[in-house]
Amino acid sequence: MKVAVMGYGTVGSGVVEVIDTHSDIIKKRTGGDSLEVAHILDLRDFPGDSHEALFTKDFNDILNDEEVKVVAETMGGVEPAFTFTSKLLAAGKSVVTSNKELVAQKGLELLELAEENGVNYLFEASVGGGIPIIRPMSQCLAANNIEGVAGILNGTTNFILTKMIEDDMDFSDALKLAQDNGYAEKDPTADIEGFDACRKVCILASLAFGKHVYPNQVATEGITNITLEDVSYIHSMNGVIKLLGQIKYISDDKIAAFVSPAVVWHGSQLASVNDVFNAILVRGDAVGDVCFYGPGAGKLPTASAVVADMVDAAKHVERKKIFGWGAGSEDYVVDYKSEIEMPFYVRAKAQESKIKGTFTAIRFLNRIGQPSDEVAFITDKMTENKLMQKLEGIDVINVIKVTNY
Amino acid sequence: MKVAVMGYGTVGSGVVEVIDTHSDIIKKRTGGDSLEVAHILDLRDFPGDSHEALFTKDFNDILNDEEVKVVAETMGGVEPAFTFTSKLLAAGKSVVTSNKELVAQKGLELLELAEENGVNYLFEASVGGGIPIIRPMSQCLAANNIEGVAGILNGTTNFILTKMIEDDMDFSDALKLAQDNGYAEKDPTADIEGFDACRKVCILASLAFGKHVYPNQVATEGITNITLEDVSYIHSMNGVIKLLGQIKYISDDKIAAFVSPAVVWHGSQLASVNDVFNAILVRGDAVGDVCFYGPGAGKLPTASAVVADMVDAAKHVERKKIFGWGAGSEDYVVDYKSEIEMPFYVRAKAQESKIKGTFTAIRFLNRIGQPSDEVAFITDKMTENKLMQKLEGIDVINVIKVTNY
């Protein structure tokens, strides 16, 4: 079957490579059909590339090729990816993508368009890179009411935090190392401020609970405020700090969804996820906790997930996948700060006696080199708003959520 | 849609319970259809059960009910499950199962029969209980050549080993605790001798590489020889002992597959899998390592996987799943003892000097209370046959494989 690839960056070139090098297994999985790349869309030139003859700068070459039934969109960004994808679906072609920004912003519209036209829009590679998560969530856990999801969804920040935790490296040195290793972009904002994790939370929340959640509905906090002092206090109680996306079911009309650093205690499957790896934990009412672990990014892992979707789309040209992903609403995602109770880690310039007068049932933490006027402690479960009230008049240095995953 | 359940034991009654309690989410996932249990087959009586009117002792009540399109087989054992399943598939009904023994012995025949009759035979619940693994392996990783699979596939033995490692409990006390907690049967042979894990290895190997592997082809060793002394030596090097099923690709015509205790080093995702939890690690050439973690058994987790397959079968009555699972052959699974090189843990009554004369590049381990005439060490990579040659004349107490997962 003829296919096309739009965007020849890291993932797109990986897709072409995986199709080239895995024709045997692809044929086996489709039941005999192979994938043949007929067009590669990119505005750049790739002189000397072995696929030079396939390149085009004109999207219409793909749109108008009636033999092309499946297209991989690995361009990233909302436009022109959205326009191109819409036109392809309307023309009866299935589209598979690794573009989390587009799925998070326009997933609902594109899924509806795919359904109207009897084709598929698949996006396994948009969350967790090569980790199977979209299909397991929508199919394997079909007989569960999902209670919550928590994930380490961004490899760059997990690498930085791992270096801080294991090698005592401070944030800026760890960031620089991530950049030197090619794990972080020159402008690392989308990673370290949590925007990338936020998009993945939107996709997971939409899938888990069937209503579209948009990035601007998800309160998002990055890791730039995390210091080695926090790491050290939390380590003293056998915990680690991870950037987590968390989603909690409240009712059919209300969920909470937020991205933030969070304390994860030893014993959680999320605690041992290090370096650039990702993991997604899904809590179902029947199955309990299941966890999916693997490389969350990278050329070949992500490309292999895109190609697996292409195989699926090729195998089932006539059949639509049902994701049960409907419209959301403005008040669907609650203000977690007033609705969700959890324990918090607090570090402050204060004496223990002062804290004990304000909080009940807290545990104090220690670190080597702790100044005599500094305290760190874990609070009881409460809402973040209530915590902030209690902390009024206290010279707070840092506050980090504690997760129950 | 009308469905039936055969076998009202732990899993079967869980299936009925999940269908009863999850009708909303099931309707959502099927796209509007609900599952209605029309018959429950069991030779026992369940007086007072709320589904009493649905019970039958006559298999033909299910076979001859033309409205029943999907049947859950949760009887366990090869017969009469095999005969019943064959008749149902031949009659154009899809069958889903949690019966690992049947799938491991007769999977190929039943899949072929399903294909001939244009129906599905699904078995997500047969490996890893509630953990999604069959579908991710056959679909999500479709663009990978799988290099190997390693899994903690039996919750009972993992519970026993966890108690030995974390609570210093000896094997027989840990087994008794497992029995008291309902994790182990009165006759625990199938668990502690590795037979249960062996069946799951057969299913995973058949799926991963497309040729049926039978239980008698998989060398299987249980955990009854593991002692607290071994646990202690291995702990000193930051390792743990797990009962692993391991599968390794050698060529399209040859694989290795075996079940045995194995040393897993700290840092592996398998090392932190404790208690009755299971985990399956799949190594693909494009994706790298992905790992699936969750409850490997239990009424509702396993039942939820069965019901998810029922939803899938109900949604796609007309469509066959392609697993690419073909015939195997007698010499397909090699003798791993002569073909696979790995390091080993060895404990012996001997002096270090004697060991140093026989092995190169070894690391000695220590434990508290170690007798002066006892040594424990990790060997270089070699085949098990070569190891046994080298150990001739040495008074060996125990040998445990070291895994590279």
GROMACS .gro file of N, CA and C in nm, chain A residues 258-396:
model
  417
  258PHE      N    1  -0.377   1.842   3.613
  258PHE     CA    2  -0.272   1.942   3.635
  258PHE      C    3  -0.134   1.879   3.615
  259VAL      N    4  -0.039   1.966   3.583
  259VAL     CA    5   0.100   1.926   3.566
  259VAL      C    6   0.182   2.001   3.669
  260SER      N    7   0.266   1.929   3.742
  260SER     CA    8   0.348   1.997   3.843
  260SER      C    9   0.456   1.902   3.892
  261PRO      N   10   0.560   1.955   3.955
  261PRO     CA   11   0.650   1.866   4.028
  261PRO      C   12   0.570   1.800   4.139
  262ALA      N   13   0.605   1.678   4.172
  262ALA     CA   14   0.534   1.607   4.277
  262ALA      C   15   0.628   1.512   4.348
  263VAL      N   16   0.606   1.496   4.476
  263VAL     CA   17   0.682   1.400   4.554
  263VAL      C   18   0.622   1.261   4.531
  264VAL      N   19   0.707   1.167   4.490
  264VAL     CA   20   0.665   1.027   4.471
  264VAL      C   21   0.743   0.943   4.571
  265TRP      N   22   0.674   0.866   4.652
  265TRP     CA   23   0.742   0.785   4.753
  265TRP      C   24   0.797   0.656   4.693
  266HIS      N   25   0.904   0.610   4.750
  266HIS     CA   26   0.963   0.480   4.717
  266HIS      C   27   0.855   0.372   4.726
  267GLY      N   28   0.852   0.281   4.631
  267GLY     CA   29   0.750   0.177   4.631
  267GLY      C   30   0.651   0.200   4.518
  268SER      N   31   0.633   0.327   4.478
  268SER     CA   32   0.552   0.355   4.360
  268SER      C   33   0.630   0.313   4.237
  269GLN      N   34   0.560   0.258   4.139
  269GLN     CA   35   0.628   0.223   4.014
  269GLN      C   36   0.685   0.347   3.945
  270LEU      N   37   0.631   0.464   3.976
  270LEU     CA   38   0.681   0.586   3.912
  270LEU      C   39   0.815   0.631   3.972
  271ALA      N   40   0.846   0.585   4.094
  271ALA     CA   41   0.966   0.632   4.163
  271ALA      C   42   1.094   0.583   4.096
  272SER      N   43   1.087   0.467   4.031
  272SER     CA   44   1.209   0.408   3.973
  272SER      C   45   1.223   0.439   3.823
  273VAL      N   46   1.145   0.534   3.774
  273VAL     CA   47   1.155   0.571   3.632
  273VAL      C   48   1.259   0.681   3.619
  274ASN      N   49   1.373   0.650   3.559
  274ASN     CA   50   1.484   0.744   3.557
  274ASN      C   51   1.521   0.788   3.417
  275ASP      N   52   1.611   0.887   3.410
  275ASP     CA   53   1.668   0.937   3.286
  275ASP      C   54   1.556   0.984   3.192
  276VAL      N   55   1.570   0.955   3.062
  276VAL     CA   56   1.471   1.009   2.968
  276VAL      C   57   1.348   0.920   2.956
  277PHE      N   58   1.338   0.817   3.041
  277PHE     CA   59   1.224   0.727   3.029
  277PHE      C   60   1.094   0.793   3.078
  278ASN      N   61   0.985   0.744   3.026
  278ASN     CA   62   0.852   0.788   3.064
  278ASN      C   63   0.776   0.671   3.124
  279ALA      N   64   0.673   0.700   3.201
  279ALA     CA   65   0.585   0.594   3.250
  279ALA      C   66   0.448   0.655   3.275
  280ILE      N   67   0.347   0.577   3.247
  280ILE     CA   68   0.210   0.622   3.268
  280ILE      C   69   0.138   0.518   3.352
  281LEU      N   70   0.084   0.563   3.464
  281LEU     CA   71   0.013   0.475   3.555
  281LEU      C   72  -0.137   0.504   3.543
  282VAL      N   73  -0.213   0.400   3.519
  282VAL     CA   74  -0.358   0.415   3.506
  282VAL      C   75  -0.424   0.339   3.619
  283ARG      N   76  -0.512   0.404   3.692
  283ARG     CA   77  -0.581   0.340   3.804
  283ARG      C   78  -0.727   0.313   3.765
  284GLY      N   79  -0.762   0.185   3.750
  284GLY     CA   80  -0.898   0.148   3.713
  284GLY      C   81  -0.970   0.087   3.832
  285ASP      N   82  -1.103   0.096   3.835
  285ASP     CA   83  -1.173   0.046   3.953
  285ASP      C   84  -1.174  -0.106   3.960
  286ALA      N   85  -1.160  -0.174   3.846
  286ALA     CA   86  -1.154  -0.320   3.850
  286ALA      C   87  -1.010  -0.370   3.850
  287VAL      N   88  -0.928  -0.313   3.764
  287VAL     CA   89  -0.793  -0.369   3.746
  287VAL      C   90  -0.697  -0.321   3.854
  288GLY      N   91  -0.725  -0.208   3.918
  288GLY     CA   92  -0.626  -0.150   4.009
  288GLY      C   93  -0.526  -0.068   3.930
  289ASP      N   94  -0.399  -0.069   3.971
  289ASP     CA   95  -0.296   0.011   3.905
  289ASP      C   96  -0.225  -0.070   3.798
  290VAL      N   97  -0.223  -0.018   3.676
  290VAL     CA   98  -0.135  -0.075   3.575
  290VAL      C   99  -0.042   0.036   3.529
  291CYS      N  100   0.079  -0.001   3.489
  291CYS     CA  101   0.179   0.100   3.457
  291CYS      C  102   0.251   0.061   3.328
  292PHE      N  103   0.270   0.160   3.243
  292PHE     CA  104   0.334   0.140   3.114
  292PHE      C  105   0.462   0.221   3.111
  293TYR      N  106   0.574   0.156   3.081
  293TYR     CA  107   0.705   0.217   3.094
  293TYR      C  108   0.782   0.203   2.964
  294GLY      N  109   0.860   0.303   2.929
  294GLY     CA  110   0.947   0.291   2.812
  294GLY      C  111   1.005   0.423   2.770
  295PRO      N  112   1.069   0.424   2.652
  295PRO     CA  113   1.130   0.548   2.603
  295PRO      C  114   1.021   0.643   2.556
  296GLY      N  115   1.017   0.763   2.617
  296GLY     CA  116   0.910   0.858   2.587
  296GLY      C  117   0.935   0.944   2.466
  297ALA      N  118   1.051   0.931   2.409
  297ALA     CA  119   1.083   1.012   2.292
  297ALA      C  120   1.192   0.939   2.215
  298GLY      N  121   1.256   1.009   2.123
  298GLY     CA  122   1.364   0.948   2.048
  298GLY      C  123   1.316   0.910   1.910
  299LYS      N  124   1.408   0.916   1.814
  299LYS     CA  125   1.374   0.896   1.673
  299LYS      C  126   1.306   0.762   1.647
  300LEU      N  127   1.377   0.653   1.672
  300LEU     CA  128   1.322   0.522   1.634
  300LEU      C  129   1.208   0.475   1.724
  301PRO      N  130   1.215   0.496   1.857
  301PRO     CA  131   1.099   0.456   1.939
  301PRO      C  132   0.970   0.526   1.893
  302THR      N  133   0.977   0.657   1.876
  302THR     CA  134   0.856   0.729   1.835
  302THR      C  135   0.814   0.688   1.694
  303ALA      N  136   0.913   0.675   1.606
  303ALA     CA  137   0.881   0.635   1.468
  303ALA      C  138   0.816   0.498   1.466
  304SER      N  139   0.861   0.406   1.552
  304SER     CA  140   0.803   0.272   1.549
  304SER      C  141   0.657   0.274   1.592
  305ALA      N  142   0.622   0.369   1.680
  305ALA     CA  143   0.481   0.382   1.719
  305ALA      C  144   0.398   0.441   1.604
  306VAL      N  145   0.456   0.536   1.531
  306VAL     CA  146   0.385   0.592   1.414
  306VAL      C  147   0.362   0.482   1.311
  307VAL      N  148   0.465   0.403   1.284
  307VAL     CA  149   0.453   0.299   1.181
  307VAL      C  150   0.353   0.191   1.224
  308ALA      N  151   0.350   0.159   1.355
  308ALA     CA  152   0.252   0.061   1.403
  308ALA      C  153   0.110   0.112   1.376
  309ASP      N  154   0.088   0.242   1.395
  309ASP     CA  155  -0.043   0.300   1.361
  309ASP      C  156  -0.069   0.293   1.210
  310MET      N  157   0.035   0.314   1.130
  310MET     CA  158   0.018   0.305   0.984
  310MET      C  159  -0.022   0.162   0.946
  311VAL      N  160   0.041   0.063   1.010
  311VAL     CA  161   0.007  -0.077   0.986
  311VAL      C  162  -0.139  -0.101   1.021
  312ASP      N  163  -0.180  -0.048   1.136
  312ASP     CA  164  -0.318  -0.064   1.180
  312ASP      C  165  -0.415   0.001   1.081
  313ALA      N  166  -0.383   0.121   1.038
  313ALA     CA  167  -0.469   0.193   0.943
  313ALA      C  168  -0.474   0.120   0.809
  314ALA      N  169  -0.359   0.065   0.768
  314ALA     CA  170  -0.353  -0.005   0.639
  314ALA      C  171  -0.434  -0.134   0.642
  315LYS      N  172  -0.429  -0.201   0.759
  315LYS     CA  173  -0.498  -0.329   0.776
  315LYS      C  174  -0.649  -0.310   0.775
  316HIS      N  175  -0.692  -0.194   0.823
  316HIS     CA  176  -0.835  -0.173   0.845
  316HIS      C  177  -0.880  -0.047   0.776
  317VAL      N  178  -0.853  -0.039   0.645
  317VAL     CA  179  -0.886   0.082   0.572
  317VAL      C  180  -1.034   0.115   0.585
  318GLU      N  181  -1.115   0.011   0.592
  318GLU     CA  182  -1.261   0.035   0.589
  318GLU      C  183  -1.322   0.057   0.728
  319ARG      N  184  -1.242   0.040   0.833
  319ARG     CA  185  -1.299   0.037   0.966
  319ARG      C  186  -1.252   0.155   1.050
  320LYS      N  187  -1.346   0.217   1.120
  320LYS     CA  188  -1.316   0.331   1.206
  320LYS      C  189  -1.290   0.282   1.348
  321LYS      N  190  -1.189   0.339   1.410
  321LYS     CA  191  -1.170   0.314   1.553
  321LYS      C  192  -1.263   0.406   1.630
  322ILE      N  193  -1.319   0.354   1.740
  322ILE     CA  194  -1.406   0.436   1.823
  322ILE      C  195  -1.329   0.475   1.949
  323PHE      N  196  -1.299   0.601   1.963
  323PHE     CA  197  -1.228   0.642   2.084
  323PHE      C  198  -1.323   0.696   2.191
  324GLY      N  199  -1.447   0.726   2.154
  324GLY     CA  200  -1.541   0.781   2.251
  324GLY      C  201  -1.491   0.912   2.310
  325TRP      N  202  -1.444   0.999   2.220
  325TRP     CA  203  -1.382   1.125   2.260
  325TRP      C  204  -1.476   1.235   2.215
  326GLY      N  205  -1.554   1.291   2.308
  326GLY     CA  206  -1.655   1.390   2.272
  326GLY      C  207  -1.615   1.532   2.311
  327ALA      N  208  -1.710   1.623   2.301
  327ALA     CA  209  -1.682   1.764   2.331
  327ALA      C  210  -1.667   1.785   2.481
  328GLY      N  211  -1.581   1.875   2.517
  328GLY     CA  212  -1.565   1.912   2.658
  328GLY      C  213  -1.647   2.038   2.687
  329SER      N  214  -1.614   2.105   2.796
  329SER     CA  215  -1.680   2.231   2.824
  329SER      C  216  -1.589   2.312   2.915
  330GLU      N  217  -1.621   2.440   2.927
  330GLU     CA  218  -1.531   2.530   2.998
  330GLU      C  219  -1.515   2.491   3.145
  331ASP      N  220  -1.625   2.446   3.208
  331ASP     CA  221  -1.616   2.416   3.351
  331ASP      C  222  -1.593   2.267   3.380
  332TYR      N  223  -1.554   2.192   3.277
  332TYR     CA  224  -1.534   2.047   3.294
  332TYR      C  225  -1.412   2.017   3.381
  333VAL      N  226  -1.306   2.095   3.364
  333VAL     CA  227  -1.186   2.076   3.447
  333VAL      C  228  -1.195   2.173   3.564
  334VAL      N  229  -1.201   2.118   3.684
  334VAL     CA  230  -1.221   2.203   3.802
  334VAL      C  231  -1.092   2.274   3.841
  335ASP      N  232  -1.103   2.373   3.926
  335ASP     CA  233  -0.985   2.436   3.987
  335ASP      C  234  -0.935   2.341   4.096
  336TYR      N  235  -0.832   2.267   4.065
  336TYR     CA  236  -0.788   2.164   4.161
  336TYR      C  237  -0.749   2.225   4.295
  337LYS      N  238  -0.707   2.351   4.292
  337LYS     CA  239  -0.660   2.413   4.416
  337LYS      C  240  -0.770   2.424   4.522
  338SER      N  241  -0.893   2.430   4.477
  338SER     CA  242  -1.002   2.436   4.574
  338SER      C  243  -1.074   2.303   4.590
  339GLU      N  244  -1.046   2.206   4.503
  339GLU     CA  245  -1.126   2.082   4.505
  339GLU      C  246  -1.050   1.956   4.546
  340ILE      N  247  -0.921   1.952   4.521
  340ILE     CA  248  -0.847   1.827   4.542
  340ILE      C  249  -0.762   1.836   4.668
  341GLU      N  250  -0.784   1.742   4.759
  341GLU     CA  251  -0.703   1.738   4.880
  341GLU      C  252  -0.583   1.646   4.861
  342MET      N  253  -0.470   1.690   4.907
  342MET     CA  254  -0.350   1.605   4.903
  342MET      C  255  -0.252   1.657   5.007
  343PRO      N  256  -0.152   1.575   5.042
  343PRO     CA  257  -0.046   1.627   5.130
  343PRO      C  258   0.048   1.716   5.048
  344PHE      N  259   0.120   1.805   5.117
  344PHE     CA  260   0.220   1.890   5.051
  344PHE      C  261   0.353   1.883   5.125
  345TYR      N  262   0.459   1.901   5.048
  345TYR     CA  263   0.592   1.926   5.104
  345TYR      C  264   0.609   2.077   5.111
  346VAL      N  265   0.650   2.126   5.226
  346VAL     CA  266   0.671   2.271   5.242
  346VAL      C  267   0.810   2.294   5.298
  347ARG      N  268   0.882   2.389   5.239
  347ARG     CA  269   1.010   2.431   5.297
  347ARG      C  270   0.997   2.579   5.330
  348ALA      N  271   1.039   2.619   5.448
  348ALA     CA  272   1.018   2.759   5.491
  348ALA      C  273   1.130   2.804   5.584
  349LYS      N  274   1.145   2.935   5.589
  349LYS     CA  275   1.230   2.995   5.693
  349LYS      C  276   1.140   3.010   5.816
  350ALA      N  277   1.157   2.922   5.910
  350ALA     CA  278   1.071   2.925   6.030
  350ALA      C  279   1.124   2.827   6.133
  351GLN      N  280   1.074   2.835   6.253
  351GLN     CA  281   1.107   2.739   6.358
  351GLN      C  282   1.000   2.631   6.362
  352GLU      N  283   1.039   2.510   6.401
  352GLU     CA  284   0.943   2.399   6.411
  352GLU      C  285   0.824   2.435   6.498
  353SER      N  286   0.853   2.509   6.607
  353SER     CA  287   0.746   2.541   6.702
  353SER      C  288   0.635   2.624   6.633
  354LYS      N  289   0.676   2.715   6.548
  354LYS     CA  290   0.578   2.798   6.477
  354LYS      C  291   0.490   2.711   6.384
  355ILE      N  292   0.556   2.618   6.313
  355ILE     CA  293   0.482   2.529   6.221
  355ILE      C  294   0.385   2.441   6.300
  356LYS      N  295   0.434   2.389   6.413
  356LYS     CA  296   0.350   2.300   6.495
  356LYS      C  297   0.226   2.372   6.546
  357GLY      N  298   0.235   2.503   6.561
  357GLY     CA  299   0.118   2.579   6.605
  357GLY      C  300   0.013   2.594   6.496
  358THR      N  301   0.056   2.576   6.372
  358THR     CA  302  -0.035   2.599   6.259
  358THR      C  303  -0.089   2.470   6.199
  359PHE      N  304  -0.005   2.365   6.195
  359PHE     CA  305  -0.043   2.240   6.130
  359PHE      C  306  -0.054   2.128   6.232
  360THR      N  307  -0.144   2.034   6.205
  360THR     CA  308  -0.146   1.912   6.286
  360THR      C  309  -0.095   1.796   6.201
  361ALA      N  310  -0.051   1.693   6.268
  361ALA     CA  311  -0.014   1.567   6.201
  361ALA      C  312   0.085   1.586   6.088
  362ILE      N  313   0.192   1.657   6.114
  362ILE     CA  314   0.292   1.674   6.010
  362ILE      C  315   0.417   1.597   6.044
  363ARG      N  316   0.498   1.570   5.940
  363ARG     CA  317   0.627   1.503   5.960
  363ARG      C  318   0.737   1.597   5.914
  364PHE      N  319   0.834   1.622   5.999
  364PHE     CA  320   0.946   1.708   5.963
  364PHE      C  321   1.054   1.628   5.891
  365LEU      N  322   1.120   1.692   5.795
  365LEU     CA  323   1.228   1.629   5.718
  365LEU      C  324   1.361   1.696   5.756
  366ASN      N  325   1.468   1.627   5.727
  366ASN     CA  326   1.600   1.681   5.759
  366ASN      C  327   1.691   1.670   5.639
  367ARG      N  328   1.795   1.756   5.638
  367ARG     CA  329   1.901   1.739   5.539
  367ARG      C  330   2.033   1.779   5.602
  368ILE      N  331   2.140   1.727   5.543
  368ILE     CA  332   2.274   1.767   5.588
  368ILE      C  333   2.292   1.914   5.553
  369GLY      N  334   2.343   1.990   5.647
  369GLY     CA  335   2.367   2.132   5.622
  369GLY      C  336   2.243   2.218   5.638
  370GLN      N  337   2.142   2.162   5.702
  370GLN     CA  338   2.017   2.238   5.720
  370GLN      C  339   2.038   2.357   5.816
  371PRO      N  340   2.008   2.480   5.771
  371PRO     CA  341   2.023   2.596   5.860
  371PRO      C  342   1.926   2.586   5.977
  372SER      N  343   1.962   2.646   6.087
  372SER     CA  344   1.880   2.632   6.208
  372SER      C  345   1.746   2.703   6.195
  373ASP      N  346   1.736   2.797   6.100
  373ASP     CA  347   1.609   2.870   6.086
  373ASP      C  348   1.526   2.818   5.968
  374GLU      N  349   1.561   2.694   5.919
  374GLU     CA  350   1.487   2.640   5.805
  374GLU      C  351   1.415   2.512   5.847
  375VAL      N  352   1.290   2.497   5.803
  375VAL     CA  353   1.218   2.372   5.826
  375VAL      C  354   1.164   2.318   5.694
  376ALA      N  355   1.149   2.188   5.691
  376ALA     CA  356   1.081   2.125   5.577
  376ALA      C  357   0.990   2.019   5.635
  377PHE      N  358   0.869   2.009   5.583
  377PHE     CA  359   0.774   1.914   5.641
  377PHE      C  360   0.669   1.872   5.539
  378ILE      N  361   0.607   1.758   5.571
  378ILE     CA  362   0.495   1.705   5.490
  378ILE      C  363   0.368   1.733   5.567
  379THR      N  364   0.272   1.796   5.500
  379THR     CA  365   0.146   1.831   5.567
  379THR      C  366   0.048   1.715   5.561
  380ASP      N  367  -0.057   1.729   5.634
  380ASP     CA  368  -0.177   1.649   5.620
  380ASP      C  369  -0.240   1.671   5.482
  381LYS      N  370  -0.339   1.587   5.446
  381LYS     CA  371  -0.413   1.613   5.322
  381LYS      C  372  -0.500   1.738   5.335
  382MET      N  373  -0.492   1.828   5.239
  382MET     CA  374  -0.579   1.945   5.237
  382MET      C  375  -0.578   2.004   5.096
  383THR      N  376  -0.665   2.097   5.068
  383THR     CA  377  -0.660   2.162   4.937
  383THR      C  378  -0.545   2.262   4.936
  384GLU      N  379  -0.500   2.296   4.815
  384GLU     CA  380  -0.388   2.390   4.805
  384GLU      C  381  -0.430   2.527   4.855
  385ASN      N  382  -0.554   2.565   4.831
  385ASN     CA  383  -0.602   2.694   4.882
  385ASN      C  384  -0.597   2.699   5.035
  386LYS      N  385  -0.640   2.591   5.097
  386LYS     CA  386  -0.636   2.587   5.244
  386LYS      C  387  -0.492   2.594   5.294
  387LEU      N  388  -0.403   2.523   5.224
  387LEU     CA  389  -0.261   2.528   5.261
  387LEU      C  390  -0.210   2.672   5.256
  388MET      N  391  -0.245   2.741   5.149
  388MET     CA  392  -0.195   2.878   5.132
  388MET      C  393  -0.246   2.970   5.243
  389GLN      N  394  -0.371   2.949   5.282
  389GLN     CA  395  -0.424   3.024   5.398
  389GLN      C  396  -0.339   2.999   5.522
  390LYS      N  397  -0.313   2.871   5.548
  390LYS     CA  398  -0.237   2.834   5.668
  390LYS      C  399  -0.095   2.890   5.664
  391LEU      N  400  -0.042   2.904   5.543
  391LEU     CA  401   0.097   2.949   5.531
  391LEU      C  402   0.111   3.102   5.533
  392GLU      N  403  -0.002   3.171   5.542
  392GLU     CA  404   0.006   3.317   5.547
  392GLU      C  405   0.089   3.362   5.666
  393GLY      N  406   0.180   3.452   5.642
  393GLY     CA  407   0.267   3.500   5.750
  393GLY      C  408   0.389   3.414   5.772
  394ILE      N  409   0.398   3.301   5.699
  394ILE     CA  410   0.519   3.217   5.708
  394ILE      C  411   0.605   3.243   5.585
  395ASP      N  412   0.734   3.252   5.604
  395ASP     CA  413   0.828   3.282   5.495
  395ASP      C  414   0.859   3.155   5.417
  396VAL      N  415   0.771   3.124   5.322
  396VAL     CA  416   0.779   2.997   5.249
  396VAL      C  417   0.886   3.003   5.141
   0.00000   0.00000   0.00000
